[in-house]
mmCIF file of C-alpha atoms in Angstrom:
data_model
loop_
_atom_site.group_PDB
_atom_site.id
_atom_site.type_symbol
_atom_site.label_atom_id
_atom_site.label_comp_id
_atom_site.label_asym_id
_atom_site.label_seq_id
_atom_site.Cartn_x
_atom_site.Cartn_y
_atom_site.Cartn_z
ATOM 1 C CA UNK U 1 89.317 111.261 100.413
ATOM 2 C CA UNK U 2 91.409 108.395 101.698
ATOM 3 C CA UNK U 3 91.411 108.634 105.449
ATOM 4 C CA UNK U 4 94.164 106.836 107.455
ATOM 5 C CA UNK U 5 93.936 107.152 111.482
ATOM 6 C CA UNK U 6 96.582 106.338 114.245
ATOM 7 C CA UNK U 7 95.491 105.960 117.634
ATOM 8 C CA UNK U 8 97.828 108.064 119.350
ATOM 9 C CA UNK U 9 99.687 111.571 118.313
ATOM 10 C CA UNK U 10 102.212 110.754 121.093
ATOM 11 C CA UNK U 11 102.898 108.165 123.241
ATOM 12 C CA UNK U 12 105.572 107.661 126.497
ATOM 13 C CA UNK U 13 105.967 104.201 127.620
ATOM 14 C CA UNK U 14 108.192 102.573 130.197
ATOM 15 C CA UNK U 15 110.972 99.693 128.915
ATOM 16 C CA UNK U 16 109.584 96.242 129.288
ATOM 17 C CA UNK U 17 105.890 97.866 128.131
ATOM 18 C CA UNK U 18 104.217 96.028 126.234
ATOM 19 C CA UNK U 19 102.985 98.424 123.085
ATOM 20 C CA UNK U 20 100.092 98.538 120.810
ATOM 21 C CA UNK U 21 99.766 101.021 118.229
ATOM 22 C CA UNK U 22 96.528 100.570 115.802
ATOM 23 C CA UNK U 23 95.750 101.897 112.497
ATOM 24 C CA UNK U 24 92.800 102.085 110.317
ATOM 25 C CA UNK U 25 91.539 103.028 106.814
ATOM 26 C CA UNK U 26 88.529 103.936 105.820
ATOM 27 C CA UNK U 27 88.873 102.943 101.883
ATOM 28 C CA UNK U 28 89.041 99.449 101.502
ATOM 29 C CA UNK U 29 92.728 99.262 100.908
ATOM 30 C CA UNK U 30 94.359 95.638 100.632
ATOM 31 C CA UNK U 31 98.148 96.915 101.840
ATOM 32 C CA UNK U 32 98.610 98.260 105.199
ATOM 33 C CA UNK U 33 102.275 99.106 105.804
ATOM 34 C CA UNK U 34 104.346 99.956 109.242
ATOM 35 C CA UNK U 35 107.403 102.194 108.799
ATOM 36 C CA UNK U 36 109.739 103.615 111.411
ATOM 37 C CA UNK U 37 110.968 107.352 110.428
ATOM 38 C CA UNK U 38 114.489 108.038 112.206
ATOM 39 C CA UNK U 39 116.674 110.945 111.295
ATOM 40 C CA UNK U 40 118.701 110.523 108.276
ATOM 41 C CA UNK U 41 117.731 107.343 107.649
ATOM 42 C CA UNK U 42 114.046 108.031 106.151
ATOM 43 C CA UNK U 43 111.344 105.499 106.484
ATOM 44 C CA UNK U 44 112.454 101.536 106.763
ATOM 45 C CA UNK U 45 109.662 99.360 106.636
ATOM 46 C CA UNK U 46 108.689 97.195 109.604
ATOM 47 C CA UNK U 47 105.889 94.953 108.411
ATOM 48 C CA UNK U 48 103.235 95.035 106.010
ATOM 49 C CA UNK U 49 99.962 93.090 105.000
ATOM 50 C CA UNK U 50 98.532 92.163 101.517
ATOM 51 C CA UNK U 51 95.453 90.901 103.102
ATOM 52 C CA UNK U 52 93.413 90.123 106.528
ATOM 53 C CA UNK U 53 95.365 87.868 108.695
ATOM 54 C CA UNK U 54 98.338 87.785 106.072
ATOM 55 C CA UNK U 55 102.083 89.663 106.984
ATOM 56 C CA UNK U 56 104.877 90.038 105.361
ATOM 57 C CA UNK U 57 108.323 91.072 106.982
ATOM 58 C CA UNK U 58 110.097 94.179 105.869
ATOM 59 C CA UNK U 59 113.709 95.013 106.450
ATOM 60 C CA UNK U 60 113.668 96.227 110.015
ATOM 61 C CA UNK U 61 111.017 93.296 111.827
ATOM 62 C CA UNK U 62 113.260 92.466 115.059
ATOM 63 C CA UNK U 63 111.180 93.472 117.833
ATOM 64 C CA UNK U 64 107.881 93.965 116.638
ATOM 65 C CA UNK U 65 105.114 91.855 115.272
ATOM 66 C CA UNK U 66 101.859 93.152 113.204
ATOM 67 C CA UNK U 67 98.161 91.759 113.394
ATOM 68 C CA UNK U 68 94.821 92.188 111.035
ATOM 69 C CA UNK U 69 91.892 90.888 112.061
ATOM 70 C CA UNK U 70 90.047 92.925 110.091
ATOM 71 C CA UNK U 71 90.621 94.605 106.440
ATOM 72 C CA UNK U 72 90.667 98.073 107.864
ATOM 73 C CA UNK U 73 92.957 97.207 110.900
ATOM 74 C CA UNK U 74 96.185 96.983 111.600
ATOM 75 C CA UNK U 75 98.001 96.550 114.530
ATOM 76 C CA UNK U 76 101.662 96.851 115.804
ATOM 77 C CA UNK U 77 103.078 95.126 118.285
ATOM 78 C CA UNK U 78 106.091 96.524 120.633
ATOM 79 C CA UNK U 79 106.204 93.081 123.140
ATOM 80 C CA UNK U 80 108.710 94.098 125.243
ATOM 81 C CA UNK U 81 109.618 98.126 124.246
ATOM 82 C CA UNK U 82 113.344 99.224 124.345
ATOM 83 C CA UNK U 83 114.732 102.817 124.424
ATOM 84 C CA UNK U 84 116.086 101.884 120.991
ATOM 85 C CA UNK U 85 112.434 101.937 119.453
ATOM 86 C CA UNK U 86 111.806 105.408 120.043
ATOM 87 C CA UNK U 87 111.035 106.683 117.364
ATOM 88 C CA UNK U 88 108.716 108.184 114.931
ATOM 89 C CA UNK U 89 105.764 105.393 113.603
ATOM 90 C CA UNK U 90 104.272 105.739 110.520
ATOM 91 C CA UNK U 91 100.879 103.744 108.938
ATOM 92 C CA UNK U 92 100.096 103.820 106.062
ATOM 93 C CA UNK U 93 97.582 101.591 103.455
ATOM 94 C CA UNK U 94 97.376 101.308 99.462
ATOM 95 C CA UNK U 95 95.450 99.592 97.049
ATOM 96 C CA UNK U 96 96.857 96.558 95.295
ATOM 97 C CA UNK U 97 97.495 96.664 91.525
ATOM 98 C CA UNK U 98 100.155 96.281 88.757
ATOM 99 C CA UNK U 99 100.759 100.041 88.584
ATOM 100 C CA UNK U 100 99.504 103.494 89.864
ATOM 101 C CA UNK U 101 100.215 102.628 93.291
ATOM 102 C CA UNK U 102 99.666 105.423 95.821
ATOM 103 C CA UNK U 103 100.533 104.678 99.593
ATOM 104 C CA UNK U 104 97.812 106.674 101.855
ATOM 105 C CA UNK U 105 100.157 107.719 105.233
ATOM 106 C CA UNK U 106 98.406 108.044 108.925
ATOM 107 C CA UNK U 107 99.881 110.999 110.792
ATOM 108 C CA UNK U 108 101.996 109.848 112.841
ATOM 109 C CA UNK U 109 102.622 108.270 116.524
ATOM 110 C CA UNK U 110 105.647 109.571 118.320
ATOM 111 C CA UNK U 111 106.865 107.089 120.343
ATOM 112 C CA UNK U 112 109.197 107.421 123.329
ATOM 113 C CA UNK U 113 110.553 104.553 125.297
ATOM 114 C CA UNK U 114 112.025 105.436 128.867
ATOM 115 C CA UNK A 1 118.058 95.494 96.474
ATOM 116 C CA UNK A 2 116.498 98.415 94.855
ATOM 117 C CA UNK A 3 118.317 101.530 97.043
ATOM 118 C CA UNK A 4 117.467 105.278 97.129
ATOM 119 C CA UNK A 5 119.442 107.830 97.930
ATOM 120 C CA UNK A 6 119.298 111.361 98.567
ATOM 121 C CA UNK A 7 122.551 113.449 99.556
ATOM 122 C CA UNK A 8 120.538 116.429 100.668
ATOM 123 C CA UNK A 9 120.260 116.585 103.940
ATOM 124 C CA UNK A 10 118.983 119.716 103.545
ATOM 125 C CA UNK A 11 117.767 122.850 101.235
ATOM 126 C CA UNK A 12 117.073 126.221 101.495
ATOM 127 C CA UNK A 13 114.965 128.392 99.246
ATOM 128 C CA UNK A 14 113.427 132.109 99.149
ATOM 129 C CA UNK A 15 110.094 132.712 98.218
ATOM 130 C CA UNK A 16 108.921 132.868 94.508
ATOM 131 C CA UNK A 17 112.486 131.312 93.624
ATOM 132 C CA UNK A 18 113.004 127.914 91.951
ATOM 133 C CA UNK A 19 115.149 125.069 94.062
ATOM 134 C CA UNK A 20 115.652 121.709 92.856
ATOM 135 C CA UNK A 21 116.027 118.452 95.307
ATOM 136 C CA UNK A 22 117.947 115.316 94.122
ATOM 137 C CA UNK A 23 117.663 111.755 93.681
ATOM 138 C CA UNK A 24 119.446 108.599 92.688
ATOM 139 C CA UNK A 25 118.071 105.464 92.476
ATOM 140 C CA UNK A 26 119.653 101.969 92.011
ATOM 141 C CA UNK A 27 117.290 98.997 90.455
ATOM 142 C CA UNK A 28 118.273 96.188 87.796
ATOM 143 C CA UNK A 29 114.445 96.550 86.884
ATOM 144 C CA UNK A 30 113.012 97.863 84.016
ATOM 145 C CA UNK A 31 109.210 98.457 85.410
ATOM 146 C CA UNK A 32 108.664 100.843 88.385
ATOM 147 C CA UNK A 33 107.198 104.269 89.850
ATOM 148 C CA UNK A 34 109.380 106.858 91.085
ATOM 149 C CA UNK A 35 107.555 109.417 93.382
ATOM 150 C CA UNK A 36 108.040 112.496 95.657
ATOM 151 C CA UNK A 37 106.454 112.592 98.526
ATOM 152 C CA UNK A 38 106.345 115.946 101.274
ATOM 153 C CA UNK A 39 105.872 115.388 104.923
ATOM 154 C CA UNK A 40 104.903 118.978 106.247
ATOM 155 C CA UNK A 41 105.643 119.739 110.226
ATOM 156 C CA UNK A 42 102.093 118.040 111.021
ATOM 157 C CA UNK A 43 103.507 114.584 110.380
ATOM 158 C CA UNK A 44 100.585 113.590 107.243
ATOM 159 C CA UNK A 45 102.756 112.406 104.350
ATOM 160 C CA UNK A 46 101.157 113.034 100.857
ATOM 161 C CA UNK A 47 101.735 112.381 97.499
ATOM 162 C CA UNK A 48 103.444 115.257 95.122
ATOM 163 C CA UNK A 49 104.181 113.767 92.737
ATOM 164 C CA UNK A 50 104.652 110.380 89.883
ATOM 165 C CA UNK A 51 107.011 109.094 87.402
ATOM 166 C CA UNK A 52 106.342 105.897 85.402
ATOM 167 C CA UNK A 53 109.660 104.593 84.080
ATOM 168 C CA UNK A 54 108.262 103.982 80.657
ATOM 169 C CA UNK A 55 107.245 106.960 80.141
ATOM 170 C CA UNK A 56 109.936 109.196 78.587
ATOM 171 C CA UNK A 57 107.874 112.603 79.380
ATOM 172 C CA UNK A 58 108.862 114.279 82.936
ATOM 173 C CA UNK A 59 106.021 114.138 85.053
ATOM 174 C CA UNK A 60 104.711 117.849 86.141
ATOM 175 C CA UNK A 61 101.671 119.121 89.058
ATOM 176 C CA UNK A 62 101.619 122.374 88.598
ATOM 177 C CA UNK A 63 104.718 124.149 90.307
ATOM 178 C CA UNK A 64 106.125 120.459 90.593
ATOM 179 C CA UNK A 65 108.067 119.120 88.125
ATOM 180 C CA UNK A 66 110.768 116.272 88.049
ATOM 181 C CA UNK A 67 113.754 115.258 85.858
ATOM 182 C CA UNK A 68 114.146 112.022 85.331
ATOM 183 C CA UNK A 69 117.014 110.634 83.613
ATOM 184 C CA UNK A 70 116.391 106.937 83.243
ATOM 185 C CA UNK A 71 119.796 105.787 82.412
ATOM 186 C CA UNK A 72 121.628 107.727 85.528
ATOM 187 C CA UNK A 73 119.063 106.453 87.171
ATOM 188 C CA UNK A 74 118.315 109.716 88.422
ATOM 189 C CA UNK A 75 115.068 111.478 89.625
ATOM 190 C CA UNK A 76 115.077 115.269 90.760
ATOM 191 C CA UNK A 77 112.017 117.465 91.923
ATOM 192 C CA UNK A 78 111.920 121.007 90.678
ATOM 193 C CA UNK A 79 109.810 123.374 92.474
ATOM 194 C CA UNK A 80 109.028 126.394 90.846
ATOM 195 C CA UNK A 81 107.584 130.121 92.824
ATOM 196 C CA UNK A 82 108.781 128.422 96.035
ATOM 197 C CA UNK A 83 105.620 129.327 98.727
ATOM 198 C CA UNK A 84 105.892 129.028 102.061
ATOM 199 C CA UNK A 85 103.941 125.955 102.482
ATOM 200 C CA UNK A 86 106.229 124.271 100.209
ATOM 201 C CA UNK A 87 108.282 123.632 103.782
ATOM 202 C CA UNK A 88 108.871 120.288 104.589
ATOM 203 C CA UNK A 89 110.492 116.943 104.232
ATOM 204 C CA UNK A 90 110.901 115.726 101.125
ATOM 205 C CA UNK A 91 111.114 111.796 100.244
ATOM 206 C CA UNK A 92 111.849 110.101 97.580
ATOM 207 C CA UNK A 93 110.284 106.566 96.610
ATOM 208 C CA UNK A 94 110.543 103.622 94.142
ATOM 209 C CA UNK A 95 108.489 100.548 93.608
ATOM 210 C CA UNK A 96 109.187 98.125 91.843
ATOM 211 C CA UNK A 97 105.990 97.363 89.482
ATOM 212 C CA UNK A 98 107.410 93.959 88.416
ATOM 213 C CA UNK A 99 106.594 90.779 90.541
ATOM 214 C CA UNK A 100 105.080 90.545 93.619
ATOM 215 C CA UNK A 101 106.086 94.032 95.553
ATOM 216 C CA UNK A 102 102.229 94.167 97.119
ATOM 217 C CA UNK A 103 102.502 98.104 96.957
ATOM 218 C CA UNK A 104 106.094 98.009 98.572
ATOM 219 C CA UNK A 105 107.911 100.929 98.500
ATOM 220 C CA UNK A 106 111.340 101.943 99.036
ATOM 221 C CA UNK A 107 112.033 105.335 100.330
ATOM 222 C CA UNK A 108 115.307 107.664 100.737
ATOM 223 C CA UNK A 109 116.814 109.684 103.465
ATOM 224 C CA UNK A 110 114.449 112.619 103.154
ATOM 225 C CA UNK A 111 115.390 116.223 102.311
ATOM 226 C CA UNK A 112 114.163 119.618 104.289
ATOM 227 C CA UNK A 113 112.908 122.159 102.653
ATOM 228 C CA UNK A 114 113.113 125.758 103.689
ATOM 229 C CA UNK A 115 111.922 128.290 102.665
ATOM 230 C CA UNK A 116 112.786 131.853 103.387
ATOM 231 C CA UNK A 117 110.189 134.935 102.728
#
């Protein structure tokens, strides 16, 4: 089975905090995705990678940036949190192809900003 | 943009009956996945189920089955003998299948299930 991990369950930082929340799979996946999950407004991607060291943007980047260093890795960045990124942070990773696609989620980091 | 929309909020259900949750979908593409996806109250998102938009045969999984209408551009999930585990949120998801989406997908608002014994 496709195993995606997230580093925390829950997480309480202080405004101004600098943020790191990490992500790995365990099956060789190209795509590695970041979403934010508010309520009512579902999951809006954040940033995503096609490949080590590459990113792509989503729709909601302001505020955050992404790393991968490695193929199983990646990383999001909160440089300066704000009370308006609390939220819920989901990972997730999926292999690339034409079709079939199947996005592997993480569980979960709950995020609070104070 | 490809948009998704679900005007659920939320559903309720008793157990053993049938509910169905809805879905509309807005693209100007012709190749893409539709899927349902549950997010039980421990957070782990999984895969329920997949449409391919070629194929004209509803996709089923057992007590999962959808409806798609390709020219409403509509996607509903039909669960059947409601359980209890079937509680959750409920997303629904395009991708577009054409071009250079790198997995991308798309999801709506989410749904909640209940379900009542």
């Amino acid at each position: 089975d496709v195993k995606v991990t997230q580093s925390s369950r829950y997480l309480v930082k202080r405004t101004g905090e600098k943020v790191f929340l990490e992500c790995v799979q365990d099956m060789d996946h190209e795509n590695m995705f970041w979403y934010r999950q508010d309520p009512g407004l579902g999951l809006r991607l954040i940033y995503f990678s096609y490949d080590v060291k590459m990113k792509e943007k989503g729709d909601i980047p302001e505020g955050y940036s992404v790393s991968r260093e490695k193929k199983e890795r990646f990383s999001l960045i909160l440089e300066s949190a704000s009370t308006n990124q609390t939220s819920m942070y989901l990972c997730a990773s999926s292999l690339f192809s034409s079709g079939g696609v199947e996005q592997y989620f993480g569980p979960g980091t709950r995020l609070t900003v104070t | 943009a490809q948009t998704v929309t679900q005007s659920q909020p939320e559903m309720s259900v008793q157990e053993a009956e049938t509910v169905t949750l809805s879905c509309t979908y807005d693209t100007s593409e012709s190749d893409y996945y539709l899927f349902w996806y549950k997010q039980p109250p421990s957070r782990q998102m999984i895969l329920v189920i997949r449409q391919e938009a070629y194929k004209q045969q509803n996709a089923t999984e057992n007590r999962f089955s959808v409806n798609f209408q390709k020219a409403a551009k509509s996607f509903s999930l039909k669960i059947s003998d409601s359980q209890l585990g079937d509680a959750a949120m409920y997303f629904c998801a395009y991708y577009n299948a054409g071009g250079t989406s790198y997995g991308k997908l798309t999801f709506g608002q989410g749904t909640i299930l209940t379900v009542h014994p």
